[in-house]
GROMACS .gro file of C-alpha atoms in nm:
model
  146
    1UNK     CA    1 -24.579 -10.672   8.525
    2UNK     CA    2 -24.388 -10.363   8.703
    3UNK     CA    3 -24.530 -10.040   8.596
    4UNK     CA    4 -24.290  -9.777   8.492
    5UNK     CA    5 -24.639  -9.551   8.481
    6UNK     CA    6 -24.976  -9.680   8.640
    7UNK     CA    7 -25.305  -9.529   8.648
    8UNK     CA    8 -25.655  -9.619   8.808
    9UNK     CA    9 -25.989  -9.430   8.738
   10UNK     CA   10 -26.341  -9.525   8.877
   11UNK     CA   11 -26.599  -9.405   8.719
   12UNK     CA   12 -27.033  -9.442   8.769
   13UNK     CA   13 -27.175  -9.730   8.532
   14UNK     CA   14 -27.353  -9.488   8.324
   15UNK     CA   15 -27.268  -9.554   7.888
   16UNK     CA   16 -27.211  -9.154   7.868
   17UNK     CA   17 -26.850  -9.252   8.049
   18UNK     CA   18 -26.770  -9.475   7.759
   19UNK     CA   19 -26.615  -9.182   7.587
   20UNK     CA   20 -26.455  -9.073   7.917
   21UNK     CA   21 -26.268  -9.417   7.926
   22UNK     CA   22 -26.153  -9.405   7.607
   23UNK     CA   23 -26.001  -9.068   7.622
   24UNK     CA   24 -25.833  -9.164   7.974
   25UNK     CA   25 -25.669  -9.422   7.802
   26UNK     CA   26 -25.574  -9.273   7.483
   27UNK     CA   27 -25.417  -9.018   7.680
   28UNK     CA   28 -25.228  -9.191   7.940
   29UNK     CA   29 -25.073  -9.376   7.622
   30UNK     CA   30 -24.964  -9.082   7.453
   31UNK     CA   31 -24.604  -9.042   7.557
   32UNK     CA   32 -24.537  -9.441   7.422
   33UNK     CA   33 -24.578  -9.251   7.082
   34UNK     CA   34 -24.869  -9.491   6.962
   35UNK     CA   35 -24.962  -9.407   6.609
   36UNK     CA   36 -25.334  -9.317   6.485
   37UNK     CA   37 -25.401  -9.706   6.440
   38UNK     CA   38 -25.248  -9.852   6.771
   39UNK     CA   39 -25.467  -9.570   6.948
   40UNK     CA   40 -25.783  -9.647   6.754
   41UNK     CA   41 -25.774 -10.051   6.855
   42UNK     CA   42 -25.709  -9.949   7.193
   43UNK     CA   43 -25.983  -9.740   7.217
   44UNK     CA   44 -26.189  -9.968   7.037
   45UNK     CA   45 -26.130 -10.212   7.314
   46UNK     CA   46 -26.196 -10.027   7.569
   47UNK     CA   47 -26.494  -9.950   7.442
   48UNK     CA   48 -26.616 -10.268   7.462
   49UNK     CA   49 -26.483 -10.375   7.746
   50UNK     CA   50 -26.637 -10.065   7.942
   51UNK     CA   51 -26.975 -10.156   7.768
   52UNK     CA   52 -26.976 -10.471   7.862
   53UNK     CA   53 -26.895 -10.403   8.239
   54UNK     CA   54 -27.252 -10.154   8.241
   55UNK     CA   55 -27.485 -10.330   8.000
   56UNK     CA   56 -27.373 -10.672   8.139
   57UNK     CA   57 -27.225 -10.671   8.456
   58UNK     CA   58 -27.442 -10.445   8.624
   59UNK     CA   59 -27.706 -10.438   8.397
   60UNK     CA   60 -27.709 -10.068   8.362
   61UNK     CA   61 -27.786  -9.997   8.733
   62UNK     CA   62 -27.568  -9.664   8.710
   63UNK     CA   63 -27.515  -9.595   9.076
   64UNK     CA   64 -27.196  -9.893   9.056
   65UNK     CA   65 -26.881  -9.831   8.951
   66UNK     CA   66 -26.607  -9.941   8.720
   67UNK     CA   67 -26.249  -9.955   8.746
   68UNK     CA   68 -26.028  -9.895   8.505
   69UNK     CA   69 -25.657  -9.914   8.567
   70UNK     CA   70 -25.344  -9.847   8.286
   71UNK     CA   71 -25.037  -9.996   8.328
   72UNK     CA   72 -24.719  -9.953   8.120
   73UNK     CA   73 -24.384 -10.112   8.109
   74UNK     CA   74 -24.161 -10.020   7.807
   75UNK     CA   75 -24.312 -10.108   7.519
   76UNK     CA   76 -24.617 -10.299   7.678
   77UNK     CA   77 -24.968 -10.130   7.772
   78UNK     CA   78 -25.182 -10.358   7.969
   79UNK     CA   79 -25.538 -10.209   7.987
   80UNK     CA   80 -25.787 -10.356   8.287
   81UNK     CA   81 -26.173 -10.296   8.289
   82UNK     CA   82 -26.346 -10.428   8.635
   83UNK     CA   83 -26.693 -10.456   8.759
   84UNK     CA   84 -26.834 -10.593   9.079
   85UNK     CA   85 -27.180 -10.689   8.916
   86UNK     CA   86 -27.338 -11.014   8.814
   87UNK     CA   87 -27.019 -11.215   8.668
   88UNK     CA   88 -27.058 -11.447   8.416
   89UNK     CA   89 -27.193 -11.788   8.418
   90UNK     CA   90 -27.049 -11.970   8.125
   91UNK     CA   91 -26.722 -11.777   8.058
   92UNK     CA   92 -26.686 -12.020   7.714
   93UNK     CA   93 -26.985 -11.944   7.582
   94UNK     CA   94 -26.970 -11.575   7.650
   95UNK     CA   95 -26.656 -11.539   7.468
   96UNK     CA   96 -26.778 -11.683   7.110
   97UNK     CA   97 -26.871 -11.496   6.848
   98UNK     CA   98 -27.227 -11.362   6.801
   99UNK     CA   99 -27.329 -11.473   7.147
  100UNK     CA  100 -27.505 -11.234   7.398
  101UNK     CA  101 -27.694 -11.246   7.659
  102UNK     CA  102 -27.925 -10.985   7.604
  103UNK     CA  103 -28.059 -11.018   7.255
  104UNK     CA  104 -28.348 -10.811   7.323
  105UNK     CA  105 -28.161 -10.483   7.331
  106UNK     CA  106 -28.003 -10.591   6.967
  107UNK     CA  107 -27.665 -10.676   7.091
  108UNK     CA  108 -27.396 -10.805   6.848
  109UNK     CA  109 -27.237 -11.050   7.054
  110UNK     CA  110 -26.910 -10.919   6.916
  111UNK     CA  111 -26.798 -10.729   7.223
  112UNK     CA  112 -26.504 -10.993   7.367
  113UNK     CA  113 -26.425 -11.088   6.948
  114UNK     CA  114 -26.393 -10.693   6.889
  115UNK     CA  115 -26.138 -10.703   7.202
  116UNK     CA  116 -25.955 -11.014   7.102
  117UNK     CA  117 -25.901 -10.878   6.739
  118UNK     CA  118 -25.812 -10.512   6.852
  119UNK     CA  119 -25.549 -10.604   7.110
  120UNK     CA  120 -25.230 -10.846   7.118
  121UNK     CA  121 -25.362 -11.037   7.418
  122UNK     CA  122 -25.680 -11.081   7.649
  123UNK     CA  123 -25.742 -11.243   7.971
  124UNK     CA  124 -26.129 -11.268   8.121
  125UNK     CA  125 -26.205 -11.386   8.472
  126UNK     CA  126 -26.545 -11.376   8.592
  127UNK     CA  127 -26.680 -11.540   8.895
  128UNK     CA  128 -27.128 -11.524   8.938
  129UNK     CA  129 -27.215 -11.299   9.149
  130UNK     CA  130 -26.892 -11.123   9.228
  131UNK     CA  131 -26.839 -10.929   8.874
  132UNK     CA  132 -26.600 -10.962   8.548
  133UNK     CA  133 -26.223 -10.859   8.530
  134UNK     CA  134 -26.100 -10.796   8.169
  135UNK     CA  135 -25.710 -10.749   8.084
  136UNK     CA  136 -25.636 -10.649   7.785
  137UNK     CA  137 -25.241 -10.582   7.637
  138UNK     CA  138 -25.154 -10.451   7.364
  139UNK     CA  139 -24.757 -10.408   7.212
  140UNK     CA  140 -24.720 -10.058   7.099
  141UNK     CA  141 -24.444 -10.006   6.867
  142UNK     CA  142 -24.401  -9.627   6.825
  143UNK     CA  143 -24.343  -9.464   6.566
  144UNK     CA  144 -23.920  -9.339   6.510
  145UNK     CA  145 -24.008  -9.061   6.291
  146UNK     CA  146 -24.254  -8.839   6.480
   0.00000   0.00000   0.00000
């Protein structure tokens, strides 16, 4: 996908920069005129996603980094969410709902579901060992009247 606008943040692995992620890309998707919804899945998703890269991929060791990088073409935000942490072994099993890997610390499971459900399209790559990619789109129509 060519960008018409691009945008790449890294950020330490520490859960207060959830929040920082979300409003990054809640505001780099302001001028596609998203309304209230479309910006609440989005962050939604990124909130998982974001999560997932510092509870799972680098098992909260906050000194890493993630990367997350906006891209938008017309009509079409594609959101990415990177770590460079422990990957995932079973990339199937992962994805289905309920599933987690860490059920001491009371995790849902629902983090990759949430994403799926919130956004018009996901792709996950993961290789053990060498950290998780996430790429998330989502369609945002706009709204004519604002």
């Amino acid at each position: 996908m060519e960008a018409q606008n691009h945008m790449s943040v890294r950020f330490d692995a520490k859960s207060v920069n959830e929040g920082l992620a979300r409003m990054v890309v809640a505001a780099f998707m302001t001028d596609m005129n998203p309304t209230l919804e479309q910006i609440a899945d989005v962050k939604t998703a990124v909130s998982e996603a974001v999560t997932n890269a510092i509870v799972h991929g680098y098992e909260e060791e906050e000194e890493k980094q993630v990367e997350l990088v906006c891209d938008r073409k017309n009509r079409q935000l594609m959101v990415s969410v990177e770590d460079h942490g422990v990957g995932i072994e079973n990339l199937e099993e992962a994805m289905q709902p309920f599933y987690t890997s860490k059920p001491q610390l009371e995790r849902s499971g629902m983090g990759f579901s949430f994403m799926e459900a919130f956004m018009d399209k996901i792709e996950v790559s993961s290789r053990p060992g060498e950290g998780t990619k996430v790429m998330m789109w989502k369609y945002i129509e706009g709204d004519s009247e604002q």
